[in-house]
Amino acid sequence: MSTEALRIVWIYPDLLSTYGDRGNMLILARRAADRGIPVETYEVRSDQPMPHTADIYLIGGGEDGPQALAAQRLITDGGLHQAVAQGAAVLAICAGYQLFGHSFYAKGAKCAGLGLLDITSDRGETRAVGELRGDIDPRLGLPPLTGFENHGGRTHLGASAAPLARVTAGIGNDGQTEGAWAGKILGTYSHGPALARNPALADLLLRWATGADRLAPLDDTWADRLRGERLAAPTPA
Ligand code: GLN
């Protein structure tokens, strides 16, 4: 891995990539390149060692079986823990978000998580599927989140994780809050194209990873228009 470029790792695309999660890596790489920041992207499969020297790590959504396997392998490998301890930025989505916590349920069994986010997930009585919207923690200074969720689990935050957003439509963690953040780790139930729909989240990760206070604005007309449409749409029942 080069030291000059911004290094982005997509964790286990062979296990956790049910919802077009690759798009999030493409968005990050493109938005960095458009600012003249050199980027290198790496896809690290579950049979490969996890490098600990990258700047941004992405982990996506998936079914219970691959989710449990991914958690076991990441715990055994230890590279991701080292990267986070060294200050890497992380975007963790749905199954990836749950497994960043202390524990989660997969196929009815309680599984150990990585313990890198102060959250625990348990089983919900219903599956949360559909539109997800929320007002993002004002400390992050971002426009409202819009996205799509599809998960069975429900997530509870401990004292050292803050909700990413207050839910205005959908379920998120528990019908009240959505996602979590702590340090440079961002977790959300908003699926695959989360960064395409919420480019401000991509820029937050880029700022965390580069240490830049601000980044040159890009033309986000289409994403802004879509957000406007979604926020104006009737709240799903
Ligand atoms: N298997 C987890 C759940 O159902 C995560 C699902 C997902 O990533 N969509 O809660």
Coordinates of C-alpha atoms and ligand atoms in Angstrom, one line a residue:
M1 CA 0.0 0.0 0.0
S2 CA 1.4 3.4 -0.9
T3 CA 1.7 6.0 1.8
E4 CA 0.9 9.1 -0.4
A5 CA -2.6 8.0 -1.6
L6 CA -5.8 7.7 0.4
R7 CA -6.2 4.0 0.9
I8 CA -9.8 2.6 0.9
V9 CA -10.4 -1.0 1.9
W10 CA -13.7 -2.7 1.1
I11 CA -14.0 -5.5 3.7
Y12 CA -15.1 -9.0 2.5
P13 CA -17.0 -8.2 -0.7
D14 CA -17.4 -12.0 -1.0
L15 CA -19.5 -12.1 2.2
L16 CA -21.1 -8.7 2.7
S17 CA -22.2 -7.1 -0.5
T18 CA -25.9 -7.9 -0.8
Y19 CA -27.0 -4.4 -1.7
G20 CA -24.5 -3.0 -4.2
D21 CA -22.1 -1.9 -1.4
R22 CA -19.4 -1.5 -4.0
G23 CA -21.1 1.8 -4.9
N24 CA -20.0 3.3 -1.7
M25 CA -16.3 2.6 -2.5
L26 CA -16.8 4.1 -6.0
I27 CA -18.4 7.2 -4.5
L28 CA -15.6 7.8 -2.0
A29 CA -12.9 7.2 -4.6
R30 CA -14.6 9.5 -7.1
R31 CA -15.2 12.3 -4.6
A32 CA -11.6 12.1 -3.4
A33 CA -10.2 12.1 -7.0
D34 CA -12.5 15.1 -7.9
R35 CA -10.7 17.0 -5.2
G36 CA -7.3 16.0 -6.5
I37 CA -6.7 13.5 -3.7
P38 CA -4.9 10.4 -5.0
V39 CA -6.8 7.2 -4.0
E40 CA -6.1 3.5 -4.0
T41 CA -8.9 1.0 -3.5
Y42 CA -8.5 -2.5 -2.2
E43 CA -11.1 -5.3 -2.1
V44 CA -10.1 -7.7 0.7
R45 CA -11.8 -11.1 0.5
S46 CA -12.5 -13.2 3.6
D47 CA -9.7 -15.6 2.8
Q48 CA -7.1 -12.8 2.8
P49 CA -5.4 -11.0 5.7
M50 CA -6.9 -7.7 6.6
P51 CA -4.4 -4.8 6.1
H52 CA -4.2 -2.4 9.0
T53 CA -2.6 0.6 7.3
A54 CA -5.5 1.8 5.2
D55 CA -7.3 5.1 5.9
I56 CA -11.0 4.2 5.3
Y57 CA -12.7 0.8 5.7
L58 CA -16.1 -0.1 4.3
I59 CA -18.2 -3.0 5.4
G60 CA -21.6 -3.8 3.9
G61 CA -24.8 -5.5 4.5
G62 CA -25.6 -9.2 4.1
E63 CA -27.5 -12.3 5.3
D64 CA -27.1 -13.8 8.7
G65 CA -24.8 -16.6 7.7
P66 CA -22.1 -14.5 5.9
Q67 CA -22.5 -11.9 8.7
A68 CA -21.6 -14.4 11.4
L69 CA -18.7 -15.7 9.3
A70 CA -17.4 -12.2 8.7
A71 CA -17.4 -11.4 12.4
Q72 CA -15.5 -14.6 13.3
R73 CA -12.9 -14.0 10.6
L74 CA -12.4 -10.3 11.5
I75 CA -12.0 -11.2 15.2
T76 CA -9.5 -13.9 14.4
D77 CA -7.6 -11.7 12.0
G78 CA -7.2 -8.6 14.2
G79 CA -6.1 -6.3 11.4
L80 CA -9.3 -4.2 11.5
H81 CA -9.0 -3.7 15.3
Q82 CA -5.4 -2.5 14.7
A83 CA -6.5 -0.1 12.0
V84 CA -9.3 1.4 14.2
A85 CA -6.8 1.8 17.1
Q86 CA -4.5 3.7 14.6
G87 CA -7.4 6.1 13.8
A88 CA -8.8 4.7 10.5
A89 CA -12.3 5.9 9.4
V90 CA -15.0 3.3 9.0
L91 CA -18.4 3.1 7.3
A92 CA -20.3 0.1 8.5
I93 CA -23.7 -0.7 7.0
C94 CA -26.5 -2.9 8.4
A95 CA -24.9 -6.4 8.9
G96 CA -21.5 -4.7 9.0
Y97 CA -22.9 -2.1 11.5
Q98 CA -24.3 -4.8 13.8
L99 CA -21.1 -6.8 13.8
F100 CA -19.1 -3.8 14.9
G101 CA -20.9 -3.9 18.2
H102 CA -20.5 -6.2 21.2
S103 CA -23.0 -8.8 20.0
F104 CA -25.7 -9.5 17.4
Y105 CA -28.1 -12.3 16.4
A106 CA -27.7 -14.4 13.3
K107 CA -29.9 -17.4 12.5
G108 CA -31.3 -17.2 16.0
A109 CA -27.9 -17.5 17.7
K110 CA -26.2 -14.8 19.7
C111 CA -22.8 -14.0 18.1
A112 CA -19.8 -12.1 19.4
G113 CA -19.1 -8.8 17.5
L114 CA -15.9 -6.9 17.2
G115 CA -16.7 -4.6 20.1
L116 CA -15.5 -1.6 18.2
L117 CA -18.8 0.3 18.6
D118 CA -20.6 0.5 21.9
I119 CA -23.8 -1.1 20.5
T120 CA -25.6 -4.4 20.9
S121 CA -28.2 -5.8 18.5
D122 CA -31.0 -8.3 19.2
R123 CA -33.9 -9.7 17.3
G124 CA -36.8 -7.6 16.3
E125 CA -40.3 -8.9 16.3
T126 CA -40.8 -7.7 12.7
R127 CA -38.5 -7.1 9.8
A128 CA -37.7 -3.4 9.1
V129 CA -38.0 -3.0 5.4
G130 CA -38.5 0.2 3.4
E131 CA -37.9 3.9 3.5
L132 CA -35.5 5.3 6.2
R133 CA -35.1 9.0 7.0
G134 CA -33.6 10.8 9.8
D135 CA -32.2 14.1 11.1
I136 CA -28.5 13.7 11.5
D137 CA -26.8 14.5 14.8
P138 CA -26.4 18.3 14.6
R139 CA -22.7 18.1 15.7
L140 CA -22.0 16.5 12.4
G141 CA -23.5 19.4 10.4
L142 CA -25.0 17.3 7.6
P143 CA -28.3 17.4 5.7
P144 CA -31.0 14.8 6.6
L145 CA -30.3 11.1 5.8
T146 CA -32.5 9.3 3.4
G147 CA -32.2 5.7 2.4
F148 CA -33.6 2.2 2.4
E149 CA -33.4 -0.4 5.2
N150 CA -33.9 -4.1 5.3
H151 CA -33.0 -5.9 8.6
G152 CA -34.4 -8.1 11.3
G153 CA -32.3 -7.0 14.2
R154 CA -32.7 -4.0 16.5
T155 CA -29.8 -2.1 17.9
H156 CA -29.3 -0.5 21.3
L157 CA -26.6 2.1 21.9
G158 CA -24.3 2.2 24.9
A159 CA -23.0 5.4 26.5
S160 CA -20.0 5.8 24.3
A161 CA -21.9 5.7 20.9
A162 CA -24.1 8.5 19.7
P163 CA -27.0 8.0 17.4
L164 CA -26.2 9.0 13.8
A165 CA -29.8 10.4 13.4
R166 CA -33.2 10.8 14.9
V167 CA -35.7 8.7 12.8
T168 CA -38.3 10.7 10.9
A169 CA -39.4 7.7 8.8
G170 CA -38.7 4.0 9.1
I171 CA -37.2 2.0 12.0
G172 CA -33.4 2.3 12.1
N173 CA -32.1 1.1 15.4
D174 CA -35.4 1.0 17.3
G175 CA -37.9 3.4 15.7
Q176 CA -36.4 6.3 17.5
T177 CA -32.7 6.6 16.5
E178 CA -30.8 5.4 13.4
G179 CA -27.2 4.3 13.2
A180 CA -24.4 5.3 15.5
W181 CA -21.1 7.1 15.4
A182 CA -18.1 7.3 17.7
G183 CA -14.6 8.6 16.9
K184 CA -14.3 8.0 13.2
I185 CA -16.6 5.1 13.0
L186 CA -20.0 5.6 11.3
G187 CA -22.6 2.9 11.4
T188 CA -26.0 3.0 9.6
Y189 CA -28.9 0.8 8.5
S190 CA -29.1 2.8 5.3
H191 CA -28.2 0.3 2.6
G192 CA -25.9 -0.1 -0.3
P193 CA -26.1 3.2 -2.1
A194 CA -26.0 5.1 1.2
L195 CA -23.2 7.4 0.0
A196 CA -24.7 7.9 -3.5
R197 CA -27.8 9.1 -1.8
N198 CA -26.0 11.0 1.0
P199 CA -22.8 12.4 -0.5
A200 CA -22.3 14.5 2.6
L201 CA -21.7 11.3 4.5
A202 CA -19.0 10.4 2.0
D203 CA -17.4 13.8 2.5
L204 CA -17.5 13.4 6.3
L205 CA -15.5 10.2 5.9
L206 CA -13.1 11.9 3.6
R207 CA -12.6 14.7 6.1
W208 CA -12.1 12.3 8.9
A209 CA -9.5 10.4 6.9
T210 CA -7.6 13.3 5.5
G211 CA -7.9 15.6 8.5
A212 CA -9.2 18.4 6.2
D213 CA -11.7 20.8 7.9
R214 CA -13.5 21.3 4.6
L215 CA -13.4 20.0 1.1
A216 CA -14.1 21.8 -2.2
P217 CA -17.8 21.6 -3.0
L218 CA -18.9 19.3 -5.8
D219 CA -22.0 19.4 -7.9
D220 CA -24.6 17.4 -5.9
T221 CA -27.6 18.5 -7.8
W222 CA -29.0 15.1 -8.5
A223 CA -28.4 13.8 -4.9
D224 CA -30.0 17.0 -3.5
R225 CA -32.9 16.7 -5.8
L226 CA -33.5 13.1 -4.8
R227 CA -33.3 14.0 -1.1
G228 CA -35.8 16.7 -1.6
E229 CA -38.2 14.3 -3.3
R230 CA -37.8 11.7 -0.6
L231 CA -38.2 14.2 2.3
A232 CA -41.3 15.6 0.6
A233 CA -42.9 12.1 0.0
P234 CA -45.6 11.0 2.4
T235 CA -44.2 9.1 5.4
P236 CA -44.8 5.4 4.7
A237 CA -47.2 3.7 7.1
Ligands
GLN1 N1 -28.8 -10.1 9.1 C1 -29.0 -8.8 9.7 C2 -30.4 -8.5 10.1 O1 -31.3 -9.1 9.4 C3 -28.5 -7.7 8.7 C4 -29.3 -7.7 7.5 C5 -28.7 -6.8 6.4 O2 -27.5 -6.5 6.3 N2 -29.6 -6.4 5.6 O3 -30.7 -7.8 11.0

